[in-house]
PDB file of C-alpha atoms in Angstrom:
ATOM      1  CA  UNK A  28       0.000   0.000   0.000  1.00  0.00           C
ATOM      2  CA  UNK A  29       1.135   3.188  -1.109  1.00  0.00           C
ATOM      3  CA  UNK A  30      -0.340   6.691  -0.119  1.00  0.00           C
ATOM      4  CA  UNK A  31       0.236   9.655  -2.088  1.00  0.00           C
ATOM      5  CA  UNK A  32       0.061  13.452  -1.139  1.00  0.00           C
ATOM      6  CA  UNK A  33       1.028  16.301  -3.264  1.00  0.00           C
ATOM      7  CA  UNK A  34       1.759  19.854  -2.159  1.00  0.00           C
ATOM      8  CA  UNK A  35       3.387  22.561  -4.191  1.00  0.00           C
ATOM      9  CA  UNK A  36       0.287  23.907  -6.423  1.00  0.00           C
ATOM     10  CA  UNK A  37      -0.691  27.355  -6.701  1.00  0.00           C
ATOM     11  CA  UNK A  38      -1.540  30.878  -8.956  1.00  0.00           C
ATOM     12  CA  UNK A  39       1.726  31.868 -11.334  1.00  0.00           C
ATOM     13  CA  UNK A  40       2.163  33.977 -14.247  1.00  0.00           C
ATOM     14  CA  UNK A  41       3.106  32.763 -17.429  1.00  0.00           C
ATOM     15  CA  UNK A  42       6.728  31.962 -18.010  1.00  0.00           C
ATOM     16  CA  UNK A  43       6.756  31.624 -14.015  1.00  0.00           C
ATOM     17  CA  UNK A  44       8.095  28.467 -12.328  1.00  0.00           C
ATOM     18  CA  UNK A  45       6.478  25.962  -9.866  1.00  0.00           C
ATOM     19  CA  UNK A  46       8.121  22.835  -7.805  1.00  0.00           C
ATOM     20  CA  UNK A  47       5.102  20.103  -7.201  1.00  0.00           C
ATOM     21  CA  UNK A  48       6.106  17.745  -4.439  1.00  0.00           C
ATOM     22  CA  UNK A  49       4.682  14.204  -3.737  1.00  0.00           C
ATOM     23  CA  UNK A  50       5.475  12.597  -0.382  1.00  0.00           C
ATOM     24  CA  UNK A  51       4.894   8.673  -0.366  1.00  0.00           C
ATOM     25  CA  UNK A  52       4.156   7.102   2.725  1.00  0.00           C
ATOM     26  CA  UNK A  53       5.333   3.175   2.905  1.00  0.00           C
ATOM     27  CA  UNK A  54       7.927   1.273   2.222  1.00  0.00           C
ATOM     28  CA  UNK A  55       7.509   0.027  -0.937  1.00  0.00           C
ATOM     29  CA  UNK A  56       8.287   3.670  -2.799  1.00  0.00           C
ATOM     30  CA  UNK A  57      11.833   2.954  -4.045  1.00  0.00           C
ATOM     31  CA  UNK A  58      10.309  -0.224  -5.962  1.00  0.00           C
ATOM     32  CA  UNK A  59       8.209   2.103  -7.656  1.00  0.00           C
ATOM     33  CA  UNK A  60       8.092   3.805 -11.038  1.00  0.00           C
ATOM     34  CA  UNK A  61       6.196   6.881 -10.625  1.00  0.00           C
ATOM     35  CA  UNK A  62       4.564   8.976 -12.808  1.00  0.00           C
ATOM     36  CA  UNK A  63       2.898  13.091 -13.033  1.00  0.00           C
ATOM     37  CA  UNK A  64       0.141  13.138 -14.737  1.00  0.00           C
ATOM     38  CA  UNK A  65      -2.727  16.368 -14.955  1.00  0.00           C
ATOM     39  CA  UNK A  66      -6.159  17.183 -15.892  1.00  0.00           C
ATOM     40  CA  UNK A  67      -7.834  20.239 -16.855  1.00  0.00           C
ATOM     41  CA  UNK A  68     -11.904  21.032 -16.537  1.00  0.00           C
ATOM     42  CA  UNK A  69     -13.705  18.706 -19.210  1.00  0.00           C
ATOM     43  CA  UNK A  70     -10.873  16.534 -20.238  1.00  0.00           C
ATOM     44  CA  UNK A  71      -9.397  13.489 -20.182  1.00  0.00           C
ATOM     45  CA  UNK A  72      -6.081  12.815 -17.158  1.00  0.00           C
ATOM     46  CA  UNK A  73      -2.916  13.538 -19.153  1.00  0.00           C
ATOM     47  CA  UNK A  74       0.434  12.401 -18.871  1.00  0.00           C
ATOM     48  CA  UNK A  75       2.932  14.263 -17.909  1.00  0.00           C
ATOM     49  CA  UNK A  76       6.304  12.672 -16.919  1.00  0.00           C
ATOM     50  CA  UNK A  77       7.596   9.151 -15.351  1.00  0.00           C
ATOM     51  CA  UNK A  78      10.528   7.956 -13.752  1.00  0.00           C
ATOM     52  CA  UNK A  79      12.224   4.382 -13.243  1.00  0.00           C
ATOM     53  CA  UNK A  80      12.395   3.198  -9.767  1.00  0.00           C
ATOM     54  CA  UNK A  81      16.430   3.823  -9.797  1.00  0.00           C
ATOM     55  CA  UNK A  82      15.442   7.187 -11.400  1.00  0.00           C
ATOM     56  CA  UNK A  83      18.168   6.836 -14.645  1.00  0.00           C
ATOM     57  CA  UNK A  84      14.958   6.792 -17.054  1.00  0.00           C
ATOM     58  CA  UNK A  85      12.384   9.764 -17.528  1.00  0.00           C
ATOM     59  CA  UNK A  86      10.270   9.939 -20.031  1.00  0.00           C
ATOM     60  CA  UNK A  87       8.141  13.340 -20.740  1.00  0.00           C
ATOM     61  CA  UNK A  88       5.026  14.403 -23.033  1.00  0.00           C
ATOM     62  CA  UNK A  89       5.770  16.346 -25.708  1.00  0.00           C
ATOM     63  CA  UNK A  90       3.724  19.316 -24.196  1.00  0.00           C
ATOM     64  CA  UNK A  91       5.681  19.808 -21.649  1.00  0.00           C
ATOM     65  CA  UNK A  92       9.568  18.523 -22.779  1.00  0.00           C
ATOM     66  CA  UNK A  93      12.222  20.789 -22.077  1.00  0.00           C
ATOM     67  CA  UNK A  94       9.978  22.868 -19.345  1.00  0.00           C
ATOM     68  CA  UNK A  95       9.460  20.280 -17.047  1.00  0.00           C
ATOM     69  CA  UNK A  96      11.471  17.990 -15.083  1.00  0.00           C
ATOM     70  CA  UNK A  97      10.877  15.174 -12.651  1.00  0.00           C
ATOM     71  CA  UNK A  98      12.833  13.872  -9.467  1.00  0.00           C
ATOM     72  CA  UNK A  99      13.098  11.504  -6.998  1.00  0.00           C
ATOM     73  CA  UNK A 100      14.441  11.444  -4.002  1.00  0.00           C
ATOM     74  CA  UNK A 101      14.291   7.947  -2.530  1.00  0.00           C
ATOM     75  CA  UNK A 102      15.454   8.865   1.487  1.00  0.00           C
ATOM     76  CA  UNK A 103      12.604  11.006   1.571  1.00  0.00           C
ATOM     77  CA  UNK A 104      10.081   9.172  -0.194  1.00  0.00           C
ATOM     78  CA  UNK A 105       9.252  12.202  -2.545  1.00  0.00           C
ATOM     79  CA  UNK A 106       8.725  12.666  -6.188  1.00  0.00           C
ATOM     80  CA  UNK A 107       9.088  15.786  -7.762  1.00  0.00           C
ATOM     81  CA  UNK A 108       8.258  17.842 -10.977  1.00  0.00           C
ATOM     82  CA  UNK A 109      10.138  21.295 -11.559  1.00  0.00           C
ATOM     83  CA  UNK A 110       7.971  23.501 -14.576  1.00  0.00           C
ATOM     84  CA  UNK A 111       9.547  25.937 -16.163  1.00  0.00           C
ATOM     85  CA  UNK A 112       8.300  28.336 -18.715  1.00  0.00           C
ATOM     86  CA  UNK A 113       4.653  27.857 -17.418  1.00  0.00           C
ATOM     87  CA  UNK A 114       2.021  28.646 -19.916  1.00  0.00           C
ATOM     88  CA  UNK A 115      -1.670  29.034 -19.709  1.00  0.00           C
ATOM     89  CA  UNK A 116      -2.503  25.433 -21.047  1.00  0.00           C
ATOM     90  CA  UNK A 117      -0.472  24.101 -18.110  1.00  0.00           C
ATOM     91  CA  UNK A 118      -3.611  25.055 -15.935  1.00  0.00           C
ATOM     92  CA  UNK A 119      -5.126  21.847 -14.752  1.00  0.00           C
ATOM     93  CA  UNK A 120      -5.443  19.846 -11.396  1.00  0.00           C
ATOM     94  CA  UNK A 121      -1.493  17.532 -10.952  1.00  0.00           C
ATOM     95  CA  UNK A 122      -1.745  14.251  -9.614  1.00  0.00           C
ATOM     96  CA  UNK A 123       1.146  12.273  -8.761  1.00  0.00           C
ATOM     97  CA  UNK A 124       0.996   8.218  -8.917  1.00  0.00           C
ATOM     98  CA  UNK A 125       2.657   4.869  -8.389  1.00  0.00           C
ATOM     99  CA  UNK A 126       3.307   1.936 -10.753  1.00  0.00           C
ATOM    100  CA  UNK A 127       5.337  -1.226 -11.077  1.00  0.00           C
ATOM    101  CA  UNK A 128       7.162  -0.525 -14.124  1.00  0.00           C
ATOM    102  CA  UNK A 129       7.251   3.412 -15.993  1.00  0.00           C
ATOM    103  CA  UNK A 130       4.137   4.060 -18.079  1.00  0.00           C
ATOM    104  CA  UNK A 131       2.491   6.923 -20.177  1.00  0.00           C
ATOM    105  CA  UNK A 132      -0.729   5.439 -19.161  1.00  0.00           C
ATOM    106  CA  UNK A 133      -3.223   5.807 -16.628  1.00  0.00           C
ATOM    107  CA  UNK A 134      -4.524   2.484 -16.293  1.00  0.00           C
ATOM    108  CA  UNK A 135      -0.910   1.185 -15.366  1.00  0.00           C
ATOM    109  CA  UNK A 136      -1.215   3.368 -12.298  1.00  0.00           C
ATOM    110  CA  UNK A 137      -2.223   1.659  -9.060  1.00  0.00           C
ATOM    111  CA  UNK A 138      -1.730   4.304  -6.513  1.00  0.00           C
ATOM    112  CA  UNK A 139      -2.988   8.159  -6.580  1.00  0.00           C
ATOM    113  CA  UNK A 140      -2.383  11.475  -5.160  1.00  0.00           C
ATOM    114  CA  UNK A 141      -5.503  13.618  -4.012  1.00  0.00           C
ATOM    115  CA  UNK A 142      -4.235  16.291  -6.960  1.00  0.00           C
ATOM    116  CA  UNK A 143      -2.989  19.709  -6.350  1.00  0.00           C
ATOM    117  CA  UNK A 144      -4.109  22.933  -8.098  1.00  0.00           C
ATOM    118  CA  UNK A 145      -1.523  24.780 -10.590  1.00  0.00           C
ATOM    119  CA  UNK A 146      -3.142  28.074 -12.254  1.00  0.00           C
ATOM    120  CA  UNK A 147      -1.139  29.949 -14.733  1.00  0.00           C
ATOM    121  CA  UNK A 148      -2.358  33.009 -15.915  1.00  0.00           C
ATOM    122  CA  UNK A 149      -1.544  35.246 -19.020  1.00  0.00           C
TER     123      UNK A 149
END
């Protein structure tokens, strides 16, 4: 069991940065792949970014390549995912999750955050 909380969220401008955090409780994180995905009002959850359970493979969506970046940092049981260059589209609710192996997609996901907030205005 796995339980996911992310923090970080909030109002920026555009071009403005933002660090999301996502603190894992048990001990099972550093076996995990995680993953960042996001969804805006009246669409589909996104993907955003993964990483490997030793953290030496990322992969990103093409949306946001080059802006954002994800972490991990394994002795504190927390993911992270540094944006960059945050533009109005990047406006949508972030949710962190869990999964055995890296994956762009949702359904390979076992574990979820409650999502956090991020607003970017123009």
């Amino acid at each position: 069991q796995v339980q996911l909380v992310e923090s970080g969220g909030g109002l920026v401008q555009a071009g403005g940065s933002l660090r999301l955090s996502c603190a894992a409780s048990g001990r099972t994180f550093s076996s995990a792949a995680m993953g960042w995905f996001r969804q805006a009002p009246g669409k589909e959850r996104e993907f955003v970014a993964t990483i490997s359970r030793s953290g030496d493979t990322t992969y990103y969506a093409d949306s946001v390549k080059g802006r954002f970046t994800i972490s991990r940092d394994d002795a504190k049981n927390t993911v992270y995912l540094q944006m960059h260059s945050l533009k109005p589209e990047d406006t949508a609710v972030y949710y962190c999750a869990a999964a055995t192996i890296p994956t762009i997609v949702v359904e390979g996901y076992t574990y979820w955050g409650q999502g956090t907030q991020v607003t970017v205005s123009s």
